[in-house]
PDB file of C-alpha atoms in Angstrom:
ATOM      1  CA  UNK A 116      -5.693  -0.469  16.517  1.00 61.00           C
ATOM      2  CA  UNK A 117      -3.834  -3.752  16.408  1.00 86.00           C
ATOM      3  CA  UNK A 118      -0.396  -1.687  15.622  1.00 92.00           C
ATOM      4  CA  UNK A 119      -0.868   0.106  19.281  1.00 93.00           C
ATOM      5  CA  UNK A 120      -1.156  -3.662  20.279  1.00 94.00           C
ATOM      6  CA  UNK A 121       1.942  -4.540  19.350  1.00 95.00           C
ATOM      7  CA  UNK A 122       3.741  -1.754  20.146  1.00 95.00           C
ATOM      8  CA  UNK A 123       2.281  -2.230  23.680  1.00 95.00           C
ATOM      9  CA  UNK A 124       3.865  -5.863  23.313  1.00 95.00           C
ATOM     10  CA  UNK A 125       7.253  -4.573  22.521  1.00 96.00           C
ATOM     11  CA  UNK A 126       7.270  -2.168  24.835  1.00 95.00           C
ATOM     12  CA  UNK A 127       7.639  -4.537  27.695  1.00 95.00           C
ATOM     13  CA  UNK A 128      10.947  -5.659  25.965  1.00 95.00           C
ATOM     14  CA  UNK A 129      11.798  -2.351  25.500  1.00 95.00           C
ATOM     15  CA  UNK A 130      12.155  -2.579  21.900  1.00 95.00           C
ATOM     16  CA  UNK A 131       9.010  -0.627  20.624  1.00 94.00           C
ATOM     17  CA  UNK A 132      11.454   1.990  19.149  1.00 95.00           C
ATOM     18  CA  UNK A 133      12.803  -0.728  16.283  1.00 95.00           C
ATOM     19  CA  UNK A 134       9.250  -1.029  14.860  1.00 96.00           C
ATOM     20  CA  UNK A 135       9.112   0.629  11.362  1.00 96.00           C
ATOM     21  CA  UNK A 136       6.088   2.687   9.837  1.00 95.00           C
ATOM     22  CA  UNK A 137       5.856   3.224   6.431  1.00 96.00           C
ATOM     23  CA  UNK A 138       3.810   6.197   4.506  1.00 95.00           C
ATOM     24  CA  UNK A 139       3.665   3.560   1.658  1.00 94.00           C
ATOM     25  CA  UNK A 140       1.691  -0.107   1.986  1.00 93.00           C
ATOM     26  CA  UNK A 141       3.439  -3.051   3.426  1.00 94.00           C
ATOM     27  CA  UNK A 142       0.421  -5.342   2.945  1.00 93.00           C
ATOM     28  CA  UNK A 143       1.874  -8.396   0.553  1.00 94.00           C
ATOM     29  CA  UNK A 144       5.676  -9.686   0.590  1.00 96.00           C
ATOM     30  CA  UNK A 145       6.120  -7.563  -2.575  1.00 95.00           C
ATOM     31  CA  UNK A 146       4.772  -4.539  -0.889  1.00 95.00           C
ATOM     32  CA  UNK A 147       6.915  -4.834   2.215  1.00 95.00           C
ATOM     33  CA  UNK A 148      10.184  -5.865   0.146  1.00 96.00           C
ATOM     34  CA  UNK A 149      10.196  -2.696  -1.432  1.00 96.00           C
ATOM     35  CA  UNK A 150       9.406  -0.684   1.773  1.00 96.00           C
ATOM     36  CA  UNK A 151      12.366  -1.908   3.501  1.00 96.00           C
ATOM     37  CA  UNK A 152      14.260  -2.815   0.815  1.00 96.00           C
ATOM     38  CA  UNK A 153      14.802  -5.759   1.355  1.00 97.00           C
ATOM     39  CA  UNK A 154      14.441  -8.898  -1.084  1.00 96.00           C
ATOM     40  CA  UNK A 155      11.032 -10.163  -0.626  1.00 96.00           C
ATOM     41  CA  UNK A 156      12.330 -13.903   0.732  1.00 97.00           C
ATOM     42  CA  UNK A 157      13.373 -11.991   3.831  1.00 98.00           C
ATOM     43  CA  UNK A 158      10.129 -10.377   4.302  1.00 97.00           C
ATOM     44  CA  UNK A 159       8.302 -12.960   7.123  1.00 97.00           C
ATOM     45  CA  UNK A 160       4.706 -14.052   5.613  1.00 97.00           C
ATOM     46  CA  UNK A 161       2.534 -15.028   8.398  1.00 97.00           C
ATOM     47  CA  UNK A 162       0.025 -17.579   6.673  1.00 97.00           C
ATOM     48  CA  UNK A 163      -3.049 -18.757   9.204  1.00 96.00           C
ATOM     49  CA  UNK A 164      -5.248 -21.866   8.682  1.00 97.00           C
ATOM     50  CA  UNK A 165      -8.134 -23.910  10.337  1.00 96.00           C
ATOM     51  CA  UNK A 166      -7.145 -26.646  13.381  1.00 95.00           C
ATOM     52  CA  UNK A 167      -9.437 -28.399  14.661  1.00 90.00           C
ATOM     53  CA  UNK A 168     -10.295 -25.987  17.692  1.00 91.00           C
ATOM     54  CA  UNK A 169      -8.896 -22.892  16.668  1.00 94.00           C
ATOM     55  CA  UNK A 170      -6.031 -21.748  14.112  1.00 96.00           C
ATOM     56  CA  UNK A 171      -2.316 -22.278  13.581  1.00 98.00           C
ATOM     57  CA  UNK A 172      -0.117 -19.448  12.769  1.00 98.00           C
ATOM     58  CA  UNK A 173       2.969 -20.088  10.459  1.00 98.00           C
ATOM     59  CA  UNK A 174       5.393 -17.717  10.073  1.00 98.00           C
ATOM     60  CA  UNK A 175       7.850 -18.275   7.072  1.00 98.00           C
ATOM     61  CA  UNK A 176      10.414 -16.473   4.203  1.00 98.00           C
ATOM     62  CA  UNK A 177       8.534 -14.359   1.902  1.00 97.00           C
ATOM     63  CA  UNK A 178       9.326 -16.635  -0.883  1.00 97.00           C
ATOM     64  CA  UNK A 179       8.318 -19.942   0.132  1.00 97.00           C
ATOM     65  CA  UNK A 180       5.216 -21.627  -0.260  1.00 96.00           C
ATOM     66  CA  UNK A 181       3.418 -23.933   1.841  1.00 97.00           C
ATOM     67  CA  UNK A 182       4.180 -27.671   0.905  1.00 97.00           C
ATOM     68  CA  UNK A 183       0.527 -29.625   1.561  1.00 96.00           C
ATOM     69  CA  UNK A 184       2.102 -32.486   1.848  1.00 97.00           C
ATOM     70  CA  UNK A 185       4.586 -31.577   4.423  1.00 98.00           C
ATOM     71  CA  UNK A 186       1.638 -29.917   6.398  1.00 98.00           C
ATOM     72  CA  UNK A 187      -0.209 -32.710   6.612  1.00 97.00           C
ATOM     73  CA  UNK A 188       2.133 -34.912   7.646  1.00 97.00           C
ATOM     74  CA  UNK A 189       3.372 -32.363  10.383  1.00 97.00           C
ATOM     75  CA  UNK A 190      -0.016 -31.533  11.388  1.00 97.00           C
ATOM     76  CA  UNK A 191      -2.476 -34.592  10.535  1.00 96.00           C
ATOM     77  CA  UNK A 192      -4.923 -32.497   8.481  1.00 96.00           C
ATOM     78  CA  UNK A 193      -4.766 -30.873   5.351  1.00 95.00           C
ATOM     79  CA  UNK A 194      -4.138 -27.017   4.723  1.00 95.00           C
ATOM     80  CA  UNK A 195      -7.375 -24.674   4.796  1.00 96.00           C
ATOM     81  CA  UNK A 196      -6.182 -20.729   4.757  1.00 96.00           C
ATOM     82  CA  UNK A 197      -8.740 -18.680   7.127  1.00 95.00           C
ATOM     83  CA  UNK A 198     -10.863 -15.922   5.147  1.00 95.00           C
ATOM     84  CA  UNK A 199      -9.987 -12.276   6.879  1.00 92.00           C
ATOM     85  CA  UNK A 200     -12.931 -12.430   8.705  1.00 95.00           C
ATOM     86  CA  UNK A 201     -11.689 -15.712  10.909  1.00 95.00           C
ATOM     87  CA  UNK A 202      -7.884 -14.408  10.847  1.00 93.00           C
ATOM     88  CA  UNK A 203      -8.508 -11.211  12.554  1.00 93.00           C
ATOM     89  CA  UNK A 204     -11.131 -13.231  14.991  1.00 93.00           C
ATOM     90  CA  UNK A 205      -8.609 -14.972  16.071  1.00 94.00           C
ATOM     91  CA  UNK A 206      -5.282 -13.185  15.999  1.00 94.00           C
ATOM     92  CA  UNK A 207      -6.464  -9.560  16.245  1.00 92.00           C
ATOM     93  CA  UNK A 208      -4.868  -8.431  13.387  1.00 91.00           C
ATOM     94  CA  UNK A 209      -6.468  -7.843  10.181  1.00 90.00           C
ATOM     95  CA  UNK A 210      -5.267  -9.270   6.745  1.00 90.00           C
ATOM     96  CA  UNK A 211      -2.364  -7.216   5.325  1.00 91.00           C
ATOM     97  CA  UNK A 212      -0.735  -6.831   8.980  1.00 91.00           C
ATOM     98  CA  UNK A 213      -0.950 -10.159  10.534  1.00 93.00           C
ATOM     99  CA  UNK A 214       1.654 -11.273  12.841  1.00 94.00           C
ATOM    100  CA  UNK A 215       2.105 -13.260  15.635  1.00 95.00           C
ATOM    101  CA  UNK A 216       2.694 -10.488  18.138  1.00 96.00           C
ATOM    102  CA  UNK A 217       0.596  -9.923  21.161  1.00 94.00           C
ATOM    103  CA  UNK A 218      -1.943 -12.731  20.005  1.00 94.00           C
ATOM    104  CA  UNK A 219      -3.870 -13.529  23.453  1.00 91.00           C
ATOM    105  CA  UNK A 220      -6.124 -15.908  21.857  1.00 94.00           C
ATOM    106  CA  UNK A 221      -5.418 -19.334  23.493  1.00 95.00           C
ATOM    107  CA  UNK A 222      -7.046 -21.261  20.374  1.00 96.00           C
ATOM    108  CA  UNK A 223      -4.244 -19.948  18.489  1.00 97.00           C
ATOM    109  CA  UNK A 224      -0.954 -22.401  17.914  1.00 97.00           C
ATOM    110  CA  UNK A 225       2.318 -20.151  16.310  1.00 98.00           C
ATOM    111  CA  UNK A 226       4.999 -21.976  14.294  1.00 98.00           C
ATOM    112  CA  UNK A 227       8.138 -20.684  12.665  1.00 98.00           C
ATOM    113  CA  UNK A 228       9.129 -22.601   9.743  1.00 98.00           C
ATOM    114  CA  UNK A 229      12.850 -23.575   8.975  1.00 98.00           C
ATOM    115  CA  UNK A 230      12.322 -21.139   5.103  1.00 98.00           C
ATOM    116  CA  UNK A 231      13.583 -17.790   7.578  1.00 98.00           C
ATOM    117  CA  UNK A 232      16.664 -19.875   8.926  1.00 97.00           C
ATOM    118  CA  UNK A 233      18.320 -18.583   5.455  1.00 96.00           C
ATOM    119  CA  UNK A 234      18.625 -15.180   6.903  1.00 97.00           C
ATOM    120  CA  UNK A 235      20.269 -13.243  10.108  1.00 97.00           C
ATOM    121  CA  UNK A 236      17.367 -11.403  10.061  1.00 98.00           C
ATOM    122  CA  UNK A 237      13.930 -10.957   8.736  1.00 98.00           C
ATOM    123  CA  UNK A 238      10.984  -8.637   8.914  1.00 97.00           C
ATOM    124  CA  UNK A 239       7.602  -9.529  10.467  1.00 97.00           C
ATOM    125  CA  UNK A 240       4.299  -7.382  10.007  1.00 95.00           C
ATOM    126  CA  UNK A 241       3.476  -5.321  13.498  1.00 95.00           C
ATOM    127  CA  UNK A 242       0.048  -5.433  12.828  1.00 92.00           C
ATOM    128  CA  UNK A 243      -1.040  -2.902  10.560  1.00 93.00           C
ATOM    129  CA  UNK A 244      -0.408  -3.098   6.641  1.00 93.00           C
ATOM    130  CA  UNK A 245       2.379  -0.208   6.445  1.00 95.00           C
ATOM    131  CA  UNK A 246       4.909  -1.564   9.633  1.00 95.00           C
ATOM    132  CA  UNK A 247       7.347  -4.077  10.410  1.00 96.00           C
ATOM    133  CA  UNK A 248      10.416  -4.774  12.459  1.00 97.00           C
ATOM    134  CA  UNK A 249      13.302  -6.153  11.997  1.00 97.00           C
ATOM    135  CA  UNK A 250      14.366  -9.512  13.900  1.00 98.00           C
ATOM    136  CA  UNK A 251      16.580 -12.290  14.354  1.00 98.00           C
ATOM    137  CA  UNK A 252      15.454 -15.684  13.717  1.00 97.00           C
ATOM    138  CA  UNK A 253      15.767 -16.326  17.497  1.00 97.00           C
ATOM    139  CA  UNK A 254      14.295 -13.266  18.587  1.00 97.00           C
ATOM    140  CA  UNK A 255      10.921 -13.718  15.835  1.00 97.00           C
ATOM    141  CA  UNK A 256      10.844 -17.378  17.570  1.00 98.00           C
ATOM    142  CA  UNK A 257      10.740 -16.073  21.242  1.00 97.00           C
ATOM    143  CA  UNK A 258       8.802 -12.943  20.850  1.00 97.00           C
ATOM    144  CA  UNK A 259       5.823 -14.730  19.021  1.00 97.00           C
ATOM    145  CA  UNK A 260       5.907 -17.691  21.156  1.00 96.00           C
ATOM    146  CA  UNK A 261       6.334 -20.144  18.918  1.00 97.00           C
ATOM    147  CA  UNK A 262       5.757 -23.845  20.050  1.00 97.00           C
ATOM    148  CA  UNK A 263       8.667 -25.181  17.387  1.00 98.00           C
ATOM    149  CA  UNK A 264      10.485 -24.827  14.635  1.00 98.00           C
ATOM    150  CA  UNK A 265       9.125 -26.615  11.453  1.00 98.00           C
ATOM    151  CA  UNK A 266       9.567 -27.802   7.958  1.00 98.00           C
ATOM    152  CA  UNK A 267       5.953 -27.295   6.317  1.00 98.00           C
ATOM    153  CA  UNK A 268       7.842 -24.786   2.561  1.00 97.00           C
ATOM    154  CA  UNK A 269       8.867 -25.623  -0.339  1.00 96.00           C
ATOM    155  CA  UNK A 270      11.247 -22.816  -2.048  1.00 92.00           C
ATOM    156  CA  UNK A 271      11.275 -21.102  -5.505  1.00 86.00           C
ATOM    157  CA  UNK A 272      13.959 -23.430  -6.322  1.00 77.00           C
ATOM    158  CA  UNK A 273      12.236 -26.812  -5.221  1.00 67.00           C
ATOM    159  CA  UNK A 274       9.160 -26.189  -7.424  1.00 59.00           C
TER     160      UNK A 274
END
């Protein structure tokens, strides 16, 4: 179970103990928002799509969107979402609990985009679709292993 996974991942840090289970679903932002209760922009939304050899993770506020223009000109390609069968190939986690925790697939790239900067904190999936934890925008950066910090959202507000 990819939840054990990441448990197993925190563990290390010694910070399994601040992962959250929920007897209700945590599987979209809304979902999640309300079993935290937190607004959903500080929910983290980890979106996954196609690269050339593999797939990128993106990890970014709850209410942002992805801006296809800004991809592409970050990444050189335009945006294709994986379907769940490709996103838990390649991250382990199935759709509904995807995050970039304990991801040992080397074809996978993770990102954090600048949409969580808003907030001191924000809350990540753990790999099932009723968990999360709670972390600081440095700590979601360093515990995923993200390769940089980039600008790929639009907000509510831009649209």
């Amino acid at each position: 179970m990819a939840i054990e996974k990441v448990r197993e991942y925190f563990g290390q840090y010694g910070l399994e103990d601040r992962i959250q289970e929920f007897d209700v679903s945590s599987a979209t932002v809304e979902l999640a928002a309300h079993a935290v209760g937190v607004s959903g922009a500080r929910i983290c939304k980890t979106l996954s799509f196609k690269s050339e050899d593999g797939c990128i993770l993106i990890q970014m506020a709850g209410d942002s969107k992805v801006d296809n223009r800004k991809f592409k000109d970050y990444f050189g390609f335009k945006a294709k979402m994986l379907s769940a069968e490709e996103v838990e190939f390649y991250t382990g986690h199935a759709v509904g609990g995807v995050c970039a925790f304990a991801v040992e697939n080397p074809k996978v790239r993770i990102f954090c985009d600048v949409s969580m900067k808003r907030f001191e904190t924000v809350f990540p999936a753990c790999g099932s679709a009723n968990s999360a934890i709670e972390l600081t925008c440095d700590e979601i950066f360093g515990f995923s292993k993200s390769e940089a910090w980039i600008d790929v959202s639009k907000l509510p507000e831009e649209e």
